[in-house]
Every structure is written in structure tokens, then in C-alpha cells.
mmCIF file of C-alpha atoms in Angstrom:
data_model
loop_
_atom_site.group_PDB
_atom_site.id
_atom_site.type_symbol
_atom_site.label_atom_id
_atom_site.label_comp_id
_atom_site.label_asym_id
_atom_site.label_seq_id
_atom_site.Cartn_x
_atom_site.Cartn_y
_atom_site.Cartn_z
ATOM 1 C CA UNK S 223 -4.047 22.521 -11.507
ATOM 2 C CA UNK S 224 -0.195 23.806 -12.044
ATOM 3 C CA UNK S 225 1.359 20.517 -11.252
ATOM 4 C CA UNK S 226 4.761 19.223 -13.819
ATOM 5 C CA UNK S 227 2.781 17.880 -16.558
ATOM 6 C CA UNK S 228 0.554 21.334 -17.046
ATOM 7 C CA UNK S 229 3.583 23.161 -16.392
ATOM 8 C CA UNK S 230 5.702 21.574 -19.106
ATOM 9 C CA UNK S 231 2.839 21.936 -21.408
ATOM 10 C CA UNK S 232 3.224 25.595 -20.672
ATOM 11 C CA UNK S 233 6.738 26.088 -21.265
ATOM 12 C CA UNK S 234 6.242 24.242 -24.497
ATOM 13 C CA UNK S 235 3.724 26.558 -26.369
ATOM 14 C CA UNK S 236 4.970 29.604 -24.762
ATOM 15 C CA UNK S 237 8.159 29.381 -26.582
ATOM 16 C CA UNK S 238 5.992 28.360 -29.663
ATOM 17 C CA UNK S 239 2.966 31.546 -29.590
ATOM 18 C CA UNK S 240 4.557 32.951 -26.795
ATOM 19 C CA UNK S 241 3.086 34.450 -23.043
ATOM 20 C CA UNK S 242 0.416 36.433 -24.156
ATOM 21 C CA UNK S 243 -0.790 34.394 -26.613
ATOM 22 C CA UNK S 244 -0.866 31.390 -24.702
ATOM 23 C CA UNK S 245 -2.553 32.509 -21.577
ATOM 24 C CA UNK S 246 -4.925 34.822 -23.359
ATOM 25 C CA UNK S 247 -5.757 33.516 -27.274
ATOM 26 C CA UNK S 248 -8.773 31.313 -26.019
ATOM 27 C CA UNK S 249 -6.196 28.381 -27.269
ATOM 28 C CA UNK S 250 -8.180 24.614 -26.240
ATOM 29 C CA UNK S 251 -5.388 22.487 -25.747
ATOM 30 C CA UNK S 252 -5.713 18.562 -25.867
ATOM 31 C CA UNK S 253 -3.018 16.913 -23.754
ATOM 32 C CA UNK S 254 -1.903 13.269 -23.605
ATOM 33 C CA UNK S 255 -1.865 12.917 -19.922
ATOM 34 C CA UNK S 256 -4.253 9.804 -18.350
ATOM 35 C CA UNK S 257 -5.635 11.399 -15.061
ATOM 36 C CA UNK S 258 -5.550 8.057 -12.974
ATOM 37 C CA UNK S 259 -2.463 7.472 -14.196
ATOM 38 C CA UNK S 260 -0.580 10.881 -13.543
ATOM 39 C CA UNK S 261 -1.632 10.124 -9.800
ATOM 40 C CA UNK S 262 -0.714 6.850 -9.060
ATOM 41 C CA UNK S 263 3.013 8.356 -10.658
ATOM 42 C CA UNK S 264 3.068 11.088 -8.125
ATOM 43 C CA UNK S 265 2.286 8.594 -5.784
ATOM 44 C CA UNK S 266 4.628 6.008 -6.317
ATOM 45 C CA UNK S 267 7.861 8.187 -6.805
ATOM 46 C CA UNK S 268 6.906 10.073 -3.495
ATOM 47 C CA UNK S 269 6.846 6.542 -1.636
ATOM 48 C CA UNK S 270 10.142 5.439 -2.582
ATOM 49 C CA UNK S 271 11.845 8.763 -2.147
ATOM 50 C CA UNK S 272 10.760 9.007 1.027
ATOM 51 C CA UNK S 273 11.301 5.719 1.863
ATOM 52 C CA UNK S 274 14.718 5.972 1.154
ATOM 53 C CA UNK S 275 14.746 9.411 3.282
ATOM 54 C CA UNK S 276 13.321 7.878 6.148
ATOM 55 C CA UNK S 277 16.065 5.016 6.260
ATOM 56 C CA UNK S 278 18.790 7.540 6.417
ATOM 57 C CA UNK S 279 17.074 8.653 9.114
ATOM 58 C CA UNK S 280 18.065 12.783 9.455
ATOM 59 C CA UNK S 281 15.957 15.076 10.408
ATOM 60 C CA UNK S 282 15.567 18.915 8.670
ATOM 61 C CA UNK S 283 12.036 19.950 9.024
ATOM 62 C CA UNK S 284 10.731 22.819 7.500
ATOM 63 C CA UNK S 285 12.404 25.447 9.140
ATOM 64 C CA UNK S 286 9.351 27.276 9.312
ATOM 65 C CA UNK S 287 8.351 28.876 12.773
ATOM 66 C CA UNK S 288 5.800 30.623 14.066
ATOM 67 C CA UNK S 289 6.107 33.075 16.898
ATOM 68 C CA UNK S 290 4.768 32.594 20.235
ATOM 69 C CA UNK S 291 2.855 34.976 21.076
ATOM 70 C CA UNK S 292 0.806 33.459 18.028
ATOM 71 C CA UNK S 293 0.216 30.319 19.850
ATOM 72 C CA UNK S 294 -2.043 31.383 22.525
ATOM 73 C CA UNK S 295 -5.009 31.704 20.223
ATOM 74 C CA UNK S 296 -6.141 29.422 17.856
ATOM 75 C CA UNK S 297 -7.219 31.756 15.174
ATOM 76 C CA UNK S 298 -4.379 33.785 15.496
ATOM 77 C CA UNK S 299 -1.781 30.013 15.024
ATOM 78 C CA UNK S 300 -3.981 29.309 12.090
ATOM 79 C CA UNK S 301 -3.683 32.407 10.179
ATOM 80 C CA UNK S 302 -0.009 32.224 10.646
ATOM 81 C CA UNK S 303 -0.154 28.669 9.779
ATOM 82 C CA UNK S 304 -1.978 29.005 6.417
ATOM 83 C CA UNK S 305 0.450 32.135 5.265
ATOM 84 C CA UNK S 306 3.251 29.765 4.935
ATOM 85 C CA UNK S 307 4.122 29.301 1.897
ATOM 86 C CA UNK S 308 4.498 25.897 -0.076
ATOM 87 C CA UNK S 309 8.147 26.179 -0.876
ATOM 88 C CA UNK S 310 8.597 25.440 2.753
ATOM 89 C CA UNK S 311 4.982 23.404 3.670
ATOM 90 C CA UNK S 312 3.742 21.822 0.225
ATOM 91 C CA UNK S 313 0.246 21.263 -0.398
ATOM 92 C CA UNK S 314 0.310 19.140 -3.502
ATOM 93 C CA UNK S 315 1.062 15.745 -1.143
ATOM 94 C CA UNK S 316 -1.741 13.775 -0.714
ATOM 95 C CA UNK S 317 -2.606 13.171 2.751
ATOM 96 C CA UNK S 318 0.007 15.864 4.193
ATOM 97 C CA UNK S 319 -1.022 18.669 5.977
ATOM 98 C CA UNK S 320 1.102 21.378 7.481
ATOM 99 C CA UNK S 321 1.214 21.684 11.030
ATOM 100 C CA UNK S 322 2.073 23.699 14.020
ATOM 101 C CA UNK S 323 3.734 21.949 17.261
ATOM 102 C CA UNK S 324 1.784 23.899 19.812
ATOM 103 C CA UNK S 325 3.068 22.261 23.629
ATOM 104 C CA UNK S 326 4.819 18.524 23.867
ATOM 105 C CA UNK S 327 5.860 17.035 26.787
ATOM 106 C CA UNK S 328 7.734 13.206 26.739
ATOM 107 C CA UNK S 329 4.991 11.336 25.689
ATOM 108 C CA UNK S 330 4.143 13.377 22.393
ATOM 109 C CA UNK S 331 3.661 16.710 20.658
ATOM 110 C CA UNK S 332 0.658 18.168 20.459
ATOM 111 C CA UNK S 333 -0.112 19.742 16.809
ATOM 112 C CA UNK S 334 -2.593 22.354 15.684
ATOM 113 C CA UNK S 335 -3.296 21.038 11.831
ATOM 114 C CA UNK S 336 -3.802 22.884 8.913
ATOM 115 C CA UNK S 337 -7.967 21.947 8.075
ATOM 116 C CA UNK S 338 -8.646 19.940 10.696
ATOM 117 C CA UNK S 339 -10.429 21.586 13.936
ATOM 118 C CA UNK S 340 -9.450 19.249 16.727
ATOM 119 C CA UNK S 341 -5.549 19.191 18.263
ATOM 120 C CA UNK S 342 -3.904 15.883 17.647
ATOM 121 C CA UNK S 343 -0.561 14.828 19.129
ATOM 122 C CA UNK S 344 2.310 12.566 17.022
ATOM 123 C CA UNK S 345 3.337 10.085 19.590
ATOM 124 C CA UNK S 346 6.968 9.711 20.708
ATOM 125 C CA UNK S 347 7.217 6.496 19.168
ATOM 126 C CA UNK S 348 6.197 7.922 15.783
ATOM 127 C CA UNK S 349 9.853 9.840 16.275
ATOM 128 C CA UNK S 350 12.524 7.660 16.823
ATOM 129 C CA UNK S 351 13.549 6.601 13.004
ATOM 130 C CA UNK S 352 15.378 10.213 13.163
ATOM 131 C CA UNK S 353 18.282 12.169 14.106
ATOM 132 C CA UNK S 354 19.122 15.622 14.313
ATOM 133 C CA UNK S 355 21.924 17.207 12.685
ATOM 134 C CA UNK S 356 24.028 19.463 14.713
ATOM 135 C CA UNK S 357 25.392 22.998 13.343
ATOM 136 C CA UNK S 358 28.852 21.478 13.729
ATOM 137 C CA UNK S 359 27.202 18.683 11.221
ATOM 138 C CA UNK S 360 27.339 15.815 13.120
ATOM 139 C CA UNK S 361 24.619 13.508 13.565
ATOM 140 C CA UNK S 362 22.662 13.503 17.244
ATOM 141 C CA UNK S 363 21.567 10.384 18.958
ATOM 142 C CA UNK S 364 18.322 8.818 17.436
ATOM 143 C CA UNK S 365 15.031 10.740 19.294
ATOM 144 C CA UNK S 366 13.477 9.919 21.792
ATOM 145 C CA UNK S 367 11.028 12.419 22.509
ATOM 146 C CA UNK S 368 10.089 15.325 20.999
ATOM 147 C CA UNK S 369 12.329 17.855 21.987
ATOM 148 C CA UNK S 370 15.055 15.705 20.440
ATOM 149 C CA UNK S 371 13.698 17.230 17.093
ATOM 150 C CA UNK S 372 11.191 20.362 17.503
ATOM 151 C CA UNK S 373 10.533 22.551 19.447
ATOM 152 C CA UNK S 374 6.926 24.969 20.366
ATOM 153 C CA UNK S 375 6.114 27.013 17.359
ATOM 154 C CA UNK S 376 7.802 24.212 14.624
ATOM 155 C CA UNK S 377 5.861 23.977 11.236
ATOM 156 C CA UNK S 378 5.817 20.535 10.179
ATOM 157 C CA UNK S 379 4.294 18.117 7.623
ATOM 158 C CA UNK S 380 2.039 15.422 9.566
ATOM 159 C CA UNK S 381 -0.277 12.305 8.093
ATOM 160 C CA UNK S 382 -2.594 10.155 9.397
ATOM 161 C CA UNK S 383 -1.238 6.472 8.985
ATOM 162 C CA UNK S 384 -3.310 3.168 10.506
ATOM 163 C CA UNK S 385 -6.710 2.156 10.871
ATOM 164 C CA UNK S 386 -8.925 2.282 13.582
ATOM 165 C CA UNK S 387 -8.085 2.536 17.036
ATOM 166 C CA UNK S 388 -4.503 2.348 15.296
ATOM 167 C CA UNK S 389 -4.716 5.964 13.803
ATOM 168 C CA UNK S 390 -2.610 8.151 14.672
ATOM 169 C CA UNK S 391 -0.607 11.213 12.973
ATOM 170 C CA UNK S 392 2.938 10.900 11.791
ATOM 171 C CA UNK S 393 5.596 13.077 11.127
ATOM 172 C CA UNK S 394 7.013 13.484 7.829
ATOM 173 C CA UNK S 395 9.571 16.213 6.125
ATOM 174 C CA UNK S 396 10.181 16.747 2.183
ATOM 175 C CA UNK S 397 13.205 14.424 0.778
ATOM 176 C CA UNK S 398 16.459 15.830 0.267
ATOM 177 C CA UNK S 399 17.166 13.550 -2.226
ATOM 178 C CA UNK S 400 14.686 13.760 -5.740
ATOM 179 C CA UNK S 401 13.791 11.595 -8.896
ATOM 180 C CA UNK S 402 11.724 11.615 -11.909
ATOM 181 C CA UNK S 403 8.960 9.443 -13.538
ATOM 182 C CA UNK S 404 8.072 9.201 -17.051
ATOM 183 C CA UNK S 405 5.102 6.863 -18.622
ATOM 184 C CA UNK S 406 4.576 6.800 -22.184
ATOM 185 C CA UNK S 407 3.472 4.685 -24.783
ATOM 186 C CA UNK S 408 5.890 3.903 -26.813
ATOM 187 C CA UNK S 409 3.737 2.556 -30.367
ATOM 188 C CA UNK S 410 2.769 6.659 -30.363
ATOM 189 C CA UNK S 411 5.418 8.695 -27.982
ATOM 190 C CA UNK S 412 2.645 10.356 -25.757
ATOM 191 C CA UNK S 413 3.545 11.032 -22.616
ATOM 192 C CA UNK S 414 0.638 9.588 -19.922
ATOM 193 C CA UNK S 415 2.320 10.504 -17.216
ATOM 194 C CA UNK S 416 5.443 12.720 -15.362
ATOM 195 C CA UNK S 417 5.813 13.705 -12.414
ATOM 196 C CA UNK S 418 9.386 15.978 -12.258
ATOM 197 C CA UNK S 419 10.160 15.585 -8.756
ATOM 198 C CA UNK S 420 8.421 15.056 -5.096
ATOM 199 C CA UNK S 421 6.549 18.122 -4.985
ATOM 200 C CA UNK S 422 5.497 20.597 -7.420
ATOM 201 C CA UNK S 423 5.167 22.935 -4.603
ATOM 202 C CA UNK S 424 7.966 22.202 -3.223
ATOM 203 C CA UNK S 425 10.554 22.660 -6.581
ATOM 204 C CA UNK S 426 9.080 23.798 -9.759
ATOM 205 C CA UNK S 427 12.113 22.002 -11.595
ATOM 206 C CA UNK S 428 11.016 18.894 -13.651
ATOM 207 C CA UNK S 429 13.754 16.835 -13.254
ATOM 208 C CA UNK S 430 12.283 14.436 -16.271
ATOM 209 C CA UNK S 431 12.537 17.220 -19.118
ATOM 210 C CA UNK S 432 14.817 19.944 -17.439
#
């Protein structure tokens, strides 16, 4: 899969043979990367950037929308769901799925999810570590319900957190701030793993070589 490590390996023997040679010489290319490894790096620089997100507290979203007239029907919300594209709903974060708010009310919004066939709703309670910023860039009072952050027709990026009757879906957004991780071993110089930023989806840039 494209992902930073692939990608860098790309931009690294393209400038060496060049496009066409690269994606069409029937080159085999051994790479240095550990598999488990790679993963548990994704992982563990998307926790703690979004940790530190999440205790700033301010809420952007997506800014995706979909119109309403495509929320009446469920196939119609779902095709307009799966055309957006990743620079705005990422599907490289595991466990996050892309999400339409389809009707909320004070207790919780209900969400249509991206591969999943039943409705869920995120709870209010699930909202309140955020704000919203203002267009005159000031900082709203923390929600409270949903409306104090979406509105019908939102995209967002929704989990499932807990266990058992605890389960429930959670709302999450795409860090504003970013990082880099880089494992290697340093008796040869391979790289095992890099991960260039949250999401490769998200921002091609590799923040680790770039």
C-alpha cells in the first residue's frame, strides 16, 4: 500500500532509473521496513498527536458536507459519503471511519458510517472536550450538545472506543499539529520503520525525510 515508507522508497529510485523505469522495468525491490513494526509507529505517533489535539480542545472538523436532499435515502448519503476524498476523510487510520451526521437532537447525533449498515449515534457526553472557533477567531464555550459543533449533513471521523455495554462511537478530527517517527538500527542504518506524519492520506509530506 502507498503509505510514507513505500512512498519514500519511490522517490528514491525514481530519481535514480527514473518514472518509467521504476514503475514499469519489472524491478523486485527488497526494503528494510519490519511490518509489525511500521504499525505499531503509525500507531503510536497518531496517539500522542492527537492526544495533545484533544487537550487543546478546538474543534475544525472536516469541512466536508453533504447536501440534504442526499440525506433522505440511505444509498443516495452513502454514495456521497464514499466520494469524499481522503485529503478531507482519511482512510489510512485504523479504526476511523468517515461519517455522515444524519439528525441529532440534545442527547446525541445520529451518524450514518462509512461500512457499517446500522445508524449509530456519538453521545453528547462524547462532545464536551471541544470548542468551536468562531469566524471572528475566538474560541466558543465548551459543547454541550451537538449543535454546539455540527450540524445535519457534517462529514466526520468517528471510532468505536470501550468494551461491552460500554461501546460507543466517538468523535475524532485530524491534528492540526504533526510529527515524525523514525526506527532504525543503528549497527547497519536500515530504516525499520517511518511514519512522516498522522496520515498518509491526509498529507503526502514525510515530515522525517522532507
Amino acid at each position: 500500500p502507498r503509505d510514507y515508507f513505500t512512498d519514500e522508497i519511490r522517490r528514491q529510485l525514481s530519481r535514480s532509473f527514473g518514472q518509467d523505469e521504476f514503475f514499469g522495468g519489472g524491478l523486485t525491490i527488497r526494503a528494510t521496513i519490519d511490518p509489525e513494526m511500521q504499525l505499531e509507529a503509525a500507531k503510536a505517533l497518531q496517539d500522542a498527536l492527537e492526544k495533545y489535539d484533544r487537550g487543546i480542545g478546538v474543534w475544525r472538523g472536516t469541512g466536508a458536507v453533504i447536501a440534504p436532499d442526499k440525506l433522505k435515502d440511505e444509498k443516495d448519503w452513502r454514495a456521497a459519503l464514499s466520494a469524499i476524498s481522503t485529503d478531507k476523510a482519511p482512510r489510512d487510520i485504523a479504526g476511523w471511519y468517515p461519517a455522515v451526521v444524519l439528525a441529532m437532537d440534545a442527547k446525541g447525533a445520529r451518524i450514518g458510517i462509512e461500512g457499517h449498515h446500522e445508524a449509530a449515534t456519538i453521545p453528547a457526553s462524547d462532545m464536551t472536550w471541544a470548542r468551536k472557533l468562531g469566524s471572528d477567531g475566538r474560541l466558543g464555550p465548551r459543547a454541550k450538545v451537538p449543535a454546539d459543533l455540527v450540524s445535519v449533513g457534517d462529514v466526520v471521523l468517528v471510532r468505536e472506543i470501550g468494551q461491552g455495554d460500554a461501546r460507543r462511537w466517538s468523535l475524532r478530527q485530524v491534528p492540526l499539529v504533526e510529527g515524525s517517527f523514525m526506527a532504525m538500527d543503528v549497527n547497519t542504518g536500515r530504516v525499520i520503520a517511518m511514519q512522516g506524519g498522522f496520515s498518509y492520506q491526509f498529507s503526502v509530506f514525510n515530515r522525517a525525510t522532507q
